[in-house]
Each structure stands twice: as C-alpha cells, then as structure tokens.
XYZ file of C-alpha atoms in Angstrom:
513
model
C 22.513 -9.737 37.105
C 25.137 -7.252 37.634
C 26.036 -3.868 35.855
C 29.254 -4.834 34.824
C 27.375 -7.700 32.133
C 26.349 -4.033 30.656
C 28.244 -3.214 27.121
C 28.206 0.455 27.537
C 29.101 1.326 23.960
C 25.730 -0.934 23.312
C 22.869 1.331 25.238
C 20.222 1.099 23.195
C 18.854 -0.634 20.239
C 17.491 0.577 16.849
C 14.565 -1.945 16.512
C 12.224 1.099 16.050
C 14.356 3.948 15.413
C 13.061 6.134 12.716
C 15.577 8.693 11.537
C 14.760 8.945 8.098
C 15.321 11.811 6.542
C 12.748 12.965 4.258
C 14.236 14.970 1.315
C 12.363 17.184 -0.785
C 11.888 16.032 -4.559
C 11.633 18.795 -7.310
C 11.228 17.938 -10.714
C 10.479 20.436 -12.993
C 7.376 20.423 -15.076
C 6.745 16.870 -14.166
C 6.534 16.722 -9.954
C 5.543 20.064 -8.464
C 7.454 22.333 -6.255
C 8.303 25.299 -4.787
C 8.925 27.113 -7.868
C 7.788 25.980 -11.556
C 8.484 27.310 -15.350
C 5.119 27.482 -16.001
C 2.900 30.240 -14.620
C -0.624 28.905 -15.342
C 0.311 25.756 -13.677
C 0.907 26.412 -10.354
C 2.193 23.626 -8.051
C 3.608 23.370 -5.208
C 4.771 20.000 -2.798
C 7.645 17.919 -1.568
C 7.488 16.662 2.102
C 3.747 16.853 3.987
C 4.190 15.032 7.293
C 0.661 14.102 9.088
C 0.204 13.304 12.455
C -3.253 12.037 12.929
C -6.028 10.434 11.794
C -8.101 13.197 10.302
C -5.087 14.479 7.437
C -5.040 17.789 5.434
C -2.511 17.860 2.884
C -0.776 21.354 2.772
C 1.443 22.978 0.391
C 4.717 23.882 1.984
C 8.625 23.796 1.882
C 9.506 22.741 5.238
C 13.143 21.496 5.813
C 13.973 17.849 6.272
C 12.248 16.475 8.890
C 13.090 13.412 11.279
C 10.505 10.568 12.707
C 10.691 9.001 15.604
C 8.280 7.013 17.435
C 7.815 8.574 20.385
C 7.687 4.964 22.401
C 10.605 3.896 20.590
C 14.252 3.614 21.605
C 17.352 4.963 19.300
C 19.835 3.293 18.979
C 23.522 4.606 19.752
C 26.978 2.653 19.110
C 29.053 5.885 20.976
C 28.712 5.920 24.925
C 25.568 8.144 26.072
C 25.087 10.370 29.481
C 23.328 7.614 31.251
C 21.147 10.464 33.443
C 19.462 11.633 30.355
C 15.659 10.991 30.699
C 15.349 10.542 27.139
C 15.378 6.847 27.676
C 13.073 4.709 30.043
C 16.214 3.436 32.079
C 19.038 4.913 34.173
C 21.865 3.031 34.894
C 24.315 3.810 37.907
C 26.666 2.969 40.439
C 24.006 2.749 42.888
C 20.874 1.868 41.840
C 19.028 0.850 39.111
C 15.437 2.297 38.907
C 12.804 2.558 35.846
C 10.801 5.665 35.069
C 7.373 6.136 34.445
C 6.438 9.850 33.256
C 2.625 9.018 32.740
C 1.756 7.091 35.814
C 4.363 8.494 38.379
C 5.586 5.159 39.363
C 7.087 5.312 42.635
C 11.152 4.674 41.961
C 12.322 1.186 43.082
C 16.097 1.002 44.896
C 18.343 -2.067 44.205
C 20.717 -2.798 46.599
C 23.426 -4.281 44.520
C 25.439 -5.723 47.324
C 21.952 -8.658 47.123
C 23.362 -11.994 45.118
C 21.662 -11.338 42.052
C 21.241 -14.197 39.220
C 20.702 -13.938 35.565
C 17.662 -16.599 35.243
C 18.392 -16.211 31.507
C 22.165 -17.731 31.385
C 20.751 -20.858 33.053
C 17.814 -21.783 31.577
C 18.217 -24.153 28.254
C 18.912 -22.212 24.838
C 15.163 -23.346 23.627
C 13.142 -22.169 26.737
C 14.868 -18.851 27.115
C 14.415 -18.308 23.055
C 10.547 -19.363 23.655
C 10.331 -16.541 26.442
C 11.478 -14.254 24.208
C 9.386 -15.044 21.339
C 5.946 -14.422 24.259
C 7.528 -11.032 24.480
C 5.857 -7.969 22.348
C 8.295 -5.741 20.659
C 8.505 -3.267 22.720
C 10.213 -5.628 25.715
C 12.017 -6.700 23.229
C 13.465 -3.113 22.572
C 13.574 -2.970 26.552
C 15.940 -5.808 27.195
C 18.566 -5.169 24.628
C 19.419 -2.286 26.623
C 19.443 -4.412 29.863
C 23.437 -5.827 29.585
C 25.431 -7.905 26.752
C 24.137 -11.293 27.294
C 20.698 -9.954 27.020
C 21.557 -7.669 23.878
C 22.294 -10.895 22.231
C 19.569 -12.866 22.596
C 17.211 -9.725 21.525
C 19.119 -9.966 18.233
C 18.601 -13.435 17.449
C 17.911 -13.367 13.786
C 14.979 -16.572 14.077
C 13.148 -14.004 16.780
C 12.644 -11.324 14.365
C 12.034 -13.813 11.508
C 9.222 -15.039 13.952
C 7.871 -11.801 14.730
C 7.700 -11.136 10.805
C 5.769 -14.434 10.047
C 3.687 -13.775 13.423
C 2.425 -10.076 11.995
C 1.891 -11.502 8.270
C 4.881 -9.578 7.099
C 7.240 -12.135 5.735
C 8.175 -12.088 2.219
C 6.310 -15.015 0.145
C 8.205 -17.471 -1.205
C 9.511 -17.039 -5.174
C 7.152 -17.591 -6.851
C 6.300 -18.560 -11.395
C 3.249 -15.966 -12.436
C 1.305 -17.711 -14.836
C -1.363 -15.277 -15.820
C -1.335 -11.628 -15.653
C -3.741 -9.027 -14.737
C -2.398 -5.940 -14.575
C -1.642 -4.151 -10.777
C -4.594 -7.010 -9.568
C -4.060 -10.207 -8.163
C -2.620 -12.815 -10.180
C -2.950 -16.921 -10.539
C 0.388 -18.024 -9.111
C 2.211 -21.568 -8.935
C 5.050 -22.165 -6.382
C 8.246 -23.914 -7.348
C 10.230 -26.092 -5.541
C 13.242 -24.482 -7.001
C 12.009 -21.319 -5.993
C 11.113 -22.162 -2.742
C 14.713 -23.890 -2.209
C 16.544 -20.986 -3.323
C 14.887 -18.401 -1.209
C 15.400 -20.624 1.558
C 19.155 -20.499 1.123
C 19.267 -16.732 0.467
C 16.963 -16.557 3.600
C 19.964 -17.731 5.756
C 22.438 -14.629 5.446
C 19.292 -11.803 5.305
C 19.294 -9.992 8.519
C 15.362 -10.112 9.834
C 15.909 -7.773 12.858
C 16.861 -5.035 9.975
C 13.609 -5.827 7.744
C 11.370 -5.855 10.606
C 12.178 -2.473 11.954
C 11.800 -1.566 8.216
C 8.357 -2.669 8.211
C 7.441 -1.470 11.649
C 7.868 1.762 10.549
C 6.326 1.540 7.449
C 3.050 0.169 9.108
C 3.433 2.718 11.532
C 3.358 5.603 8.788
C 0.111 3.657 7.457
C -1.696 4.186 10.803
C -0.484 7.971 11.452
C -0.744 8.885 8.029
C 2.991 9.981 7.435
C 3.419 10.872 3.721
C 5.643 12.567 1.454
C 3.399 13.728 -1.526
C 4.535 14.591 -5.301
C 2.536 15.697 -7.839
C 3.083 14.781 -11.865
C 2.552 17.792 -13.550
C 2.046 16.805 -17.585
C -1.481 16.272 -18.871
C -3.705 19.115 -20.120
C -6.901 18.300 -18.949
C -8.636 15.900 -17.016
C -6.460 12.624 -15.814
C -9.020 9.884 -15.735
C -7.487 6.083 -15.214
C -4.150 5.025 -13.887
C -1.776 1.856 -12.930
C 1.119 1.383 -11.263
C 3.975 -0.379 -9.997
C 7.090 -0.164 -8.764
C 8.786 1.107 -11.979
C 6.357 3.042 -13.367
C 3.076 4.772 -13.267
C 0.874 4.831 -16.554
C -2.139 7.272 -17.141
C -5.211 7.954 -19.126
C -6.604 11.670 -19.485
C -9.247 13.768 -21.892
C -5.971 15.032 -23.511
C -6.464 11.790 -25.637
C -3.396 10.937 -24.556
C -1.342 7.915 -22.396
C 1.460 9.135 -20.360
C 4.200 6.892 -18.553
C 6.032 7.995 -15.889
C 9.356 7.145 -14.008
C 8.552 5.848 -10.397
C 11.771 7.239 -8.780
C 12.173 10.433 -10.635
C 8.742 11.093 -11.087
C 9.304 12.281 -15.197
C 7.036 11.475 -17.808
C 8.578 9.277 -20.081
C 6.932 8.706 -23.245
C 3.361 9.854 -24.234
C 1.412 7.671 -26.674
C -1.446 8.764 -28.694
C -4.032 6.475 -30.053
C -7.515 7.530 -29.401
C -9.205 10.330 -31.165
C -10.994 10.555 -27.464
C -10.430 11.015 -23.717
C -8.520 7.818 -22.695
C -11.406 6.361 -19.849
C -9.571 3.225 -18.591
C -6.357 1.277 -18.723
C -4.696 -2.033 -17.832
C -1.529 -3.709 -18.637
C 0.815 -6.456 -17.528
C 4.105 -7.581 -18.838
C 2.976 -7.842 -22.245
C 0.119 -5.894 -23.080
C -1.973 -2.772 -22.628
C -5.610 -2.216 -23.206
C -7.136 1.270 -23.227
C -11.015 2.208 -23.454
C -11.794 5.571 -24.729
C -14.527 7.930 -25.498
C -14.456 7.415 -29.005
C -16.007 3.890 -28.939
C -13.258 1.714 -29.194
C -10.659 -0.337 -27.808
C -6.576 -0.235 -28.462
C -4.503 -3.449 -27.763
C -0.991 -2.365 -27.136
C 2.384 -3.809 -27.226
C 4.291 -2.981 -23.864
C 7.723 -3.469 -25.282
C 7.296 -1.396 -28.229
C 4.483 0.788 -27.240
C 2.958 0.331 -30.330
C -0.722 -0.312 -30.957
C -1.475 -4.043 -32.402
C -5.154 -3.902 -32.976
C -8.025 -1.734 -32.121
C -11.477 -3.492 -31.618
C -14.829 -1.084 -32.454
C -18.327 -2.510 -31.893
C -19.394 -0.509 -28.781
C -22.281 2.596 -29.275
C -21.174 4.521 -26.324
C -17.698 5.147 -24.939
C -15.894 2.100 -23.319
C -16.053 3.127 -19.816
C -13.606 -0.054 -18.414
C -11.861 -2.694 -19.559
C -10.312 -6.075 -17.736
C -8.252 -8.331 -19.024
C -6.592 -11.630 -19.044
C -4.268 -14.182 -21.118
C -7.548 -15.087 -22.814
C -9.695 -12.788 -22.586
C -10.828 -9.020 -22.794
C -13.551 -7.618 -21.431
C -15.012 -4.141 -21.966
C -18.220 -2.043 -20.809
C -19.916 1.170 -22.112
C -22.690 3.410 -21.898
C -24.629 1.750 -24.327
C -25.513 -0.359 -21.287
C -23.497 -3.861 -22.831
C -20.587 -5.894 -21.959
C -18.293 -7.536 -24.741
C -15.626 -10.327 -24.484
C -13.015 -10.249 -26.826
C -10.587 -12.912 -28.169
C -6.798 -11.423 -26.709
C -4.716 -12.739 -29.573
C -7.002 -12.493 -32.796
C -9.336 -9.098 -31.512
C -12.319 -11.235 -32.304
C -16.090 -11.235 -30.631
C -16.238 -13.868 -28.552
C -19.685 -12.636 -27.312
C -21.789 -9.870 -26.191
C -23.996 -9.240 -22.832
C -26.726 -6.567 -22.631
C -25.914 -6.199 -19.289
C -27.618 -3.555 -17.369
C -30.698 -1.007 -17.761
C -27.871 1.694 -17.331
C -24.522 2.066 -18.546
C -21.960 0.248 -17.469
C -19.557 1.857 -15.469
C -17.169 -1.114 -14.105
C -16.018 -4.769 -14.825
C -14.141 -6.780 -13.275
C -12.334 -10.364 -14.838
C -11.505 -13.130 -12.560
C -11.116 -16.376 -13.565
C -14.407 -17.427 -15.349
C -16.458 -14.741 -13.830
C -16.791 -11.439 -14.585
C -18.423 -8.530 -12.333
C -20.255 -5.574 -13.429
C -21.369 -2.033 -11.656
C -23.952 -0.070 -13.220
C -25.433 3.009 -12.917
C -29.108 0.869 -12.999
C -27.459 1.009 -8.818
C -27.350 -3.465 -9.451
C -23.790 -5.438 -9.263
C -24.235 -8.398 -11.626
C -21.726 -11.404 -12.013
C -21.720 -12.907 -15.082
C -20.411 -16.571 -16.599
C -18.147 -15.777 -19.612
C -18.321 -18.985 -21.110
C -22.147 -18.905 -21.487
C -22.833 -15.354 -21.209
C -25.636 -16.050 -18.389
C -26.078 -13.786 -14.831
C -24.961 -15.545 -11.806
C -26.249 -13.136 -9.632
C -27.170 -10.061 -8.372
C -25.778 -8.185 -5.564
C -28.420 -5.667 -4.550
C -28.434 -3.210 -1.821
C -26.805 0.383 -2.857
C -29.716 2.817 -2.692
C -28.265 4.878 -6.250
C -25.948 4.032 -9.531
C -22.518 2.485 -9.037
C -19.624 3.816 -10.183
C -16.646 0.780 -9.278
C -16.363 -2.285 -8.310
C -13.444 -4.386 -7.736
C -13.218 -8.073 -7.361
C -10.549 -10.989 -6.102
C -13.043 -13.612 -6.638
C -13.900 -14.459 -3.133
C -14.862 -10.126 -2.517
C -16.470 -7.646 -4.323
C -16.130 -4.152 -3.471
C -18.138 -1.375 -4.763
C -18.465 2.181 -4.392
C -22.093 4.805 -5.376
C -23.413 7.632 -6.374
C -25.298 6.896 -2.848
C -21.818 7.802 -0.536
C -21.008 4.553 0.718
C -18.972 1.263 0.242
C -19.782 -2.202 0.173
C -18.489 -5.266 0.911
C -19.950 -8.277 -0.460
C -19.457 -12.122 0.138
C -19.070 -13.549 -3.775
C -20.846 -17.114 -2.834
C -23.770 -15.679 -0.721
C -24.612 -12.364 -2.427
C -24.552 -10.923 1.218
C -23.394 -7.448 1.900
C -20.662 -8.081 4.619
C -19.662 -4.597 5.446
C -21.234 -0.950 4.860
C -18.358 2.517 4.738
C -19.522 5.427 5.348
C -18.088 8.673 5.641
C -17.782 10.175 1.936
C -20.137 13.307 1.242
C -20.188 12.761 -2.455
C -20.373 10.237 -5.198
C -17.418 7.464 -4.208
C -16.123 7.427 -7.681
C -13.188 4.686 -7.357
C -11.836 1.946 -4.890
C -9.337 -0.141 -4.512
C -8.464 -2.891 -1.883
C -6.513 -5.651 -0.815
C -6.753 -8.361 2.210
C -5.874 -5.306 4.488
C -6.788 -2.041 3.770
C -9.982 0.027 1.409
C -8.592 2.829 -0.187
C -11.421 5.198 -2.263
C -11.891 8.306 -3.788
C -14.971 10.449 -3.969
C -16.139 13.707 -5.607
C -15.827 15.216 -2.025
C -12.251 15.665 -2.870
C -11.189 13.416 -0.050
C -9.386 9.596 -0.542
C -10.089 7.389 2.530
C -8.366 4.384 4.046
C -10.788 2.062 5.722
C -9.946 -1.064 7.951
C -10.643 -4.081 5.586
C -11.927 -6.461 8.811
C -14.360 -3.947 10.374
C -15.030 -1.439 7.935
C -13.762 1.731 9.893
C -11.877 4.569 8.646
C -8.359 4.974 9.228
C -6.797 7.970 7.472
C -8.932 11.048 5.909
C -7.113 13.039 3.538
C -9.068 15.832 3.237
C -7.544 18.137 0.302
C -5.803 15.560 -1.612
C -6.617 17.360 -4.954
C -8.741 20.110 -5.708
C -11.651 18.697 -7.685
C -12.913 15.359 -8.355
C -10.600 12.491 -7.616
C -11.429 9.510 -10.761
C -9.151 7.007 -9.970
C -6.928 5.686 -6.672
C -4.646 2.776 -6.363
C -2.295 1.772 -3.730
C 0.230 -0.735 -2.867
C 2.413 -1.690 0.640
C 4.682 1.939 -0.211
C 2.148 4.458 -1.053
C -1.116 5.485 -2.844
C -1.545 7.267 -6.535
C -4.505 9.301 -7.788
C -5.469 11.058 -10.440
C -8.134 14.155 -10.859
C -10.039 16.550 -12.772
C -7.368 18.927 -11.617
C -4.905 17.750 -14.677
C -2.709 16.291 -11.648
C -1.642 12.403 -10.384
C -0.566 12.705 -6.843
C 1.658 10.122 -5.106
C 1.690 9.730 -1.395
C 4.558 7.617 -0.372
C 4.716 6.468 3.358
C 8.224 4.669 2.083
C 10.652 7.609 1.789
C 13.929 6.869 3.049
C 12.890 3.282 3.877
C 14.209 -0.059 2.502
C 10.867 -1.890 1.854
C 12.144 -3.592 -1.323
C 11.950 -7.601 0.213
C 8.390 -6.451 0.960
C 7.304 -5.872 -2.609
C-alpha cells in the first residue's frame, strides 16, 4: 500500500467521537437550577458529569462540557498537522510508524521504496467484508484512517448493521401491541406488514451513524455520565412514578397526580382524586389506576384525565396496583389481594394473601406475584385464587418485587436483592451493597436499577449480579420509587423532588426506543 491511496481531507473517522455538548436546562419552578423564585425550595442542577464507578452527584453550574472517549478517534473532514500525537498514527514522507504511549513500543521504519501490495484490493468482495466483520471496533476505527480504499470498506453500511445485531442493539422489528401494561413489558405480535416495511425503510438508514450513537450511549451507562434535572412541584412526599418518552406521571402525599413534559421538564396538569397520599400508579394508552391511602382505587381515563370509577373494599391503604386489559389487581395493609373486573369495576375475587401487609404485586399473564412484609414472595393463580408458590429466602419484610414472568426480582427491609428463577422457586442471584431498607427496583434483560433508604440508587449487572454505578447522593432522604429505560433513570423521594438522570443528552437514540 502506498501513501498516495491516503485521502488527506479523510484522516480520521467519527465512529466513536463524542462531542456532545451538554447544555444546561433551567426551568423555573419545575426543574431546578442555579437560581429559583422560591426561597424555601432551594434547588440547584443542570449538567453533573461522572467519571467512575463509585458517583456523587454534586450541585454545580459548570459550563458546557465535551466527551470524548479517550481511546477513540475524532473525526475531521479539514486537513490535520499529521505530527500531532493526538492520534495513534503519523503519516509522512518517510516513514510510517505507530505509537504506543503505554507500552513504549519500539518505532518500526518502512522503507517505502519495498513493492508494497494492498492484500485488501485483491481478495474477493465477500472474504475481505468477512475480515472486517472478525475485526472489533476499535480496528475498525484504526483502518479508516489507513488510505481511501480502506476508508471505504470501514463504512460499509451491512458492517455496522452487523456489529449492531452482533451487540443486541438493533432496533426490533415494527411491531402490533396487543395488551398493555404500563412502562412493563408487553404481549406483542409481529406483522408481516410491519416487518416488510421496516425492511424497506432499513435500506436508506445509515447504521455506521446509529452505532456510534449507541456506543456512546452504552459507554455513558458504564462510566456513569449523566446530566441530572430535578422537577420541582409537589409539596410533600413524591411516592410512585412512570414514565416514558413523552411524559413522566407522579404520585405524592400532596394527594395529588402530577404529569410532566419529558423534554421541558414542566408539570403539565395536576389531577386530584384521592382524599389521601397517592401510593402507586400505572397507566398505558388508555387508562390509569392509582392506589391511595384512603382505601380505594381510581380508574382513570388517559385522554380526558378524568376519573371513570373508583373501586373501595380494601381496610388499609392500597399500597400497589397492576394492571391489564382484563384485569386489576391491588394490595394493602390489611394483608389481602383483590382482582377487579377493568371495564365494569366489579370483584372478581379476593386473596388473604400474606400474614403482613402487602407491599407489592405484580400481573403477568395469569399469574400474579406478591411481596410482603411477612419477608415471603407468593405467586398466585388469578383464575382460581390458589398459591403457586413460595419464594423464600430474604431474612426480613419485602418491600418490591417485579416480575416478567420468567424473573422475579425483589428487594428487603434485610439490604439485599434477589433474583429468582419463576419455574424452580430458586434464588439465582443475591445484591448486596445497600445499607438500608431497598425500597424499590426495577430491571430489564440487562441491567438492576434500585433504590434504598440509604439515599443511594444502584445499577447492578443483570448476568452476575455486580454493581456497576453507585450514586451516592442522588436525593437527600429516602428514595420510594426508581425506573429506568435505554436514555436515563427517574426517581422520586421524601425530599418533595423526582430526579432524572439522562445519559442521552445531545444524543440521537430515538431508533433505539
């Protein structure tokens, strides 16, 4: 290969570059910042970069910052001084030689007068393009700044389409949602029309672009690179959230549901229904359920925001509610579970559940999972109302539990989490590391993410239980509730505040969602 094959206004690639520019957000009265109308509110926020592991969330109003992975190449269309060391090759008339700053390579001279031959322009189309896809990324990074010819076949569009499906980060195909459960996983059916369609738009997208889009995201997940707002709007104590990628909608002892905008971060409409603190909440398209306090449950319309029917029956406040198109089912502290009829608000049946109250429940399919403060996990049958089985092992009460119907998840009053197999009863996985009641979690085939009195919200490796990210001062009193998707994680605390941490800003995740 020769130097003259090099395009030198092409040096370097942008597979990895990440120059987004994180700007701060200030919203008064509803996100907090530097300076606020109200003086018994204090807030503060906009951009907290982290940088390892072990994260502490700080108040400040640093200027926009700029992240780059420090292994990672930027890319430049204008022509570069080729003796800069910022870059892992130097190109000259003389010699071509590669740098090693951490092992003090020794410097290898090219004689360029040698014949020299490009293996790559000979071999057939499919073998080099199979080379390339036994190449990680970063040689792939490497040899676009190599010459031209090799420029272009690091940008082939099925390599980086590859590399997506390879890493489990290729959009799914379109699909028809059929039933509904709120922010949780949902029964889907594919369509062939769907599929078709995608598969035609999937021709013109540009997969080099959404990769490095994803890269860094991921990237951000494992250094714990946020940008962090705070909603600013409830009087008291926020208890129960949702999300998604429109809106965020919360429960607090203000009595009082509060949605808010996802991109400006504004409350939008405040609903009032219960006569007590608002405990839990779930909607989908259609509906929203709310337990409360004051015994009862409120069916509401999502389109008008109106409430259609409130159901009453419980002793104790409702502590959590699940739901689907059938279905809902609700928990208390007088220690039962009901099942309610979705459309009429009738009693479909009633399950004395526990020897303590019950804290959690959790609807999939025909099954429905319970946490107790009696420290057992139950699964129940809601067509005959009988106990599957028991899931025994956390030494004191539960407070959550979530279920996909293969997992259960659960967090206790005795620190740690646990992961149980559904058909065996086994506990899979133990997570330690919280120094207080783990009040909420929330997973998905990935990631744990939980909360805990300790003030703290962990991330925790789904496959081998260890923690990832630590944010140590996320709020400044009890944490009640967490949730997180791909983009970022919400919670909400005794502190009157929600919190968003978005590892998305100034990304383009939206084929991702």
């Amino acid at each position: 290969m020769t130097l003259e094959n090099q395009d030198p206004t092409q040096t370097y690639d942008i597979v990895m570059s990440e120059a987004s520019h994180l700007t701060n957000n200030t919203h008064s009265n509803t996100t907090t910042t530097t300076t606020t109308t109200c003086p018994h509110r204090p807030c503060h926020s906009n951009v907290t970069m982290f940088t390892s592991r072990s994260v502490t969330l700080k108040s400040s109003t640093m200027e926009q910052q700029e992240l780059i992975p420090p292994v990672l190449l930027p890319f430049s269309t204008t022509t570069t001084n080729t003796n800069s060391t910022h870059y892992p090759f130097h190109f000259n008339h003389h010699h071509y030689q590669y740098e090693d700053h951490n092992n003090d390579m020794t410097l290898m001279h090219i004689d360029h007068n040698e014949k020299k031959i490009d293996f790559m322009t000979y071999l057939p189309c499919e073998l080099v393009l199979q080379i390339i896809t036994l190449m990680d990324v970063h040689s792939l990074v490497t040899m676009s700044g190599v010459c031209r010819t090799w420029y272009v076949l690091s940008r082939n569009n099925d390599i980086w389409r590859w590399r997506l499906s390879e890493m489990h980060w290729l959009p799914e195909p379109t699909t028809t949602t059929t039933t509904t459960t709120g922010s949780l996983p949902s029964e889907e059916k594919k369509t062939i029309h769907g599929v078709v369609q995608q598969q035609q738009q999937q021709e013109g997208i540009n997969w080099h672009y959404w990769f490095k889009q994803r890269y860094q995201l991921e990237r951000r997940w494992m250094l714990g690179q946020v940008s962090t707002h705070y909603l600013l709007g409830h009087y008291d104590s926020v208890y129960c959230l949702q999300f998604d990628e429109q809106r965020i909608i919360t429960g607090g002892r203000d009595c009082t549901i509060k949605f808010w905008d996802m991109n400006t971060y504004e409350c939008t409409h405040t609903l009032r229904g219960h006569e007590g603190s608002v405990l839990s909440l779930q909607y989908n398209n259609t509906w929203m359920v709310s337990g409360s306090s004051d015994k009862t449950v409120v069916v509401w319309n999502m389109t008008t925001l109106e409430p259609v029917r409130r159901l009453t029956g419980h002793e104790g406040g409702v502590l959590d509610v699940s739901f689907d198109d059938r279905y809902i089912i609700s928990c208390s502290k007088d220690k039962s579970i009901r099942i309610w009829n979705i459309e009429t608000g009738e009693l479909v049946r009633t399950i004395y559940a526990h020897r303590g109250p019950v804290n959690a429940v959790q609807l999939r399919g025909n099954q429905v999972v319970s946490a107790s403060g009696d420290a057992l996990i139950k699964m129940w049958d809601i067509r005959t109302g009988e106990c599957i089985r028991e899931f025994v092992g956390h030494g004191r009460g539960l407070a959550c539990v979530q279920f996909d119907g293969q997992r259960i998840v659960s967090g206790s009053n005795d620190r740690t989490i646990k992961v149980w197999d559904v058909e065996s009863g086994e506990c899979l996985m133990s997570c330690e590391g919280h120094q207080d009641l783990v009040r909420t979690v929330h997973f998905d085939n990935d990631r744990i993410v939980s909360a805990s009195y300790d003030q703290s919200i962990r991330v925790w490796d789904m496959k081998t239980g260890t923690c990832l990210l630590d944010f140590q001062n996320a709020h400044t009193s009890w944490i009640f509730d967490v949730r997180f998707d791909k983009n970022r994680i919400v919670s909400a605390s005794q502190d009157h505040r929600v919190m968003v941490m978005d590892f998305s800003t100034g990304l383009d995740t939206s084929i991702f969602s």
